[in-house]
XYZ file of C-alpha atoms in Angstrom:
123
model
C 181.789 114.677 -106.624
C 178.974 111.399 -106.294
C 175.529 111.998 -106.452
C 174.086 111.547 -103.113
C 170.842 110.074 -102.412
C 169.582 111.667 -99.206
C 166.603 109.582 -97.353
C 165.123 111.569 -94.966
C 161.274 111.462 -93.403
C 158.980 114.368 -94.575
C 159.910 117.876 -93.064
C 156.600 117.279 -90.168
C 158.377 114.042 -89.514
C 161.813 115.461 -88.768
C 160.309 117.816 -86.550
C 158.555 115.751 -84.492
C 161.012 113.561 -84.193
C 163.109 116.117 -82.888
C 160.004 117.590 -80.604
C 160.338 113.914 -79.229
C 164.150 114.267 -78.143
C 163.395 117.531 -76.790
C 160.902 116.172 -74.602
C 162.805 113.496 -73.161
C 165.052 115.458 -71.932
C 165.426 117.162 -68.286
C 163.684 120.133 -68.102
C 164.710 123.608 -69.918
C 166.774 123.801 -66.088
C 169.064 121.635 -67.489
C 170.476 123.698 -70.263
C 173.514 120.883 -70.552
C 171.702 118.330 -72.106
C 170.028 120.347 -74.776
C 173.129 121.592 -76.080
C 174.969 118.386 -75.995
C 171.829 116.843 -77.932
C 172.291 119.343 -80.406
C 175.928 119.924 -80.360
C 175.989 115.956 -81.215
C 173.232 116.209 -84.151
C 175.145 118.834 -85.910
C 178.596 116.501 -85.380
C 176.778 114.052 -86.660
C 174.798 115.527 -89.529
C 178.217 117.401 -90.356
C 180.244 113.622 -90.211
C 177.543 111.552 -92.424
C 177.979 114.143 -95.291
C 180.871 113.921 -95.037
C 181.226 110.480 -95.628
C 178.792 110.892 -98.429
C 180.830 113.107 -100.024
C 183.367 110.673 -99.721
C 181.247 107.808 -102.023
C 182.709 105.929 -105.151
C 179.280 105.594 -106.274
C 176.001 106.724 -105.304
C 175.583 107.533 -101.239
C 172.442 106.577 -99.297
C 171.887 108.878 -96.093
C 169.231 107.329 -93.955
C 168.686 109.003 -90.570
C 165.277 106.461 -88.807
C 162.440 107.445 -86.628
C 163.585 107.851 -83.231
C 162.896 104.441 -81.376
C 162.748 103.140 -77.776
C 164.126 101.037 -76.014
C 163.560 99.553 -72.849
C 166.881 99.323 -70.342
C 166.857 96.747 -67.627
C 165.011 98.865 -64.720
C 166.539 101.550 -65.009
C 163.926 102.798 -67.613
C 163.884 103.872 -71.117
C 166.637 104.378 -73.937
C 165.540 106.767 -76.967
C 167.983 105.889 -79.922
C 168.244 108.663 -83.291
C 169.931 105.864 -85.680
C 171.724 106.754 -88.384
C 173.515 105.552 -91.653
C 175.488 106.447 -94.780
C 176.030 103.683 -97.788
C 177.969 103.812 -101.107
C 175.811 101.767 -103.801
C 179.236 102.144 -105.830
C 180.866 99.335 -103.452
C 180.161 95.733 -104.289
C 177.566 94.061 -101.907
C 179.273 90.735 -99.842
C 176.766 88.535 -98.108
C 179.544 87.358 -95.736
C 180.240 90.933 -94.182
C 178.037 90.870 -91.477
C 178.121 92.788 -87.684
C 176.722 91.188 -84.542
C 173.599 92.939 -85.753
C 172.788 91.369 -88.602
C 173.459 94.156 -90.720
C 175.508 93.353 -94.181
C 178.154 96.614 -93.657
C 179.707 95.966 -97.299
C 178.749 98.865 -98.646
C 178.945 101.134 -95.132
C 180.611 103.896 -94.823
C 179.090 106.011 -91.582
C 176.596 104.364 -89.087
C 175.416 104.867 -85.563
C 172.985 106.487 -83.504
C 172.525 109.670 -80.855
C 171.312 108.197 -77.961
C 169.396 109.438 -75.002
C 169.883 107.839 -71.327
C 168.424 109.084 -68.239
C 168.778 112.528 -69.280
C 172.515 112.488 -70.944
C 173.045 112.470 -74.594
C 175.577 110.613 -76.308
C 176.462 109.105 -79.534
C 177.715 105.483 -80.587
C 179.300 103.659 -83.661
């Protein structure tokens, strides 16, 4: 089993980010959106750590702070991005995606998206 390096913000930062995520969801009456959020968060964390455990070298698990993006005239998108990389894979400068991210060491990446009171995940 490879060593896993987890790069998470300090506990109070994670708590703040969870609080921000829950604030942008519809009120407590919309239990479906809140269940979707927690379900996707559990699913993505599980996938991230399974990918990290399969790394050939040292794995890096990164959960970024939530960011807000304007979304046309509709409002805002709230994105919570994550990635898992394997330092045991060779780095290839030509392995770029359309965002300009180098994917040569990437094992798993994506985001949890909150938009218009709905929660989804994207990879």
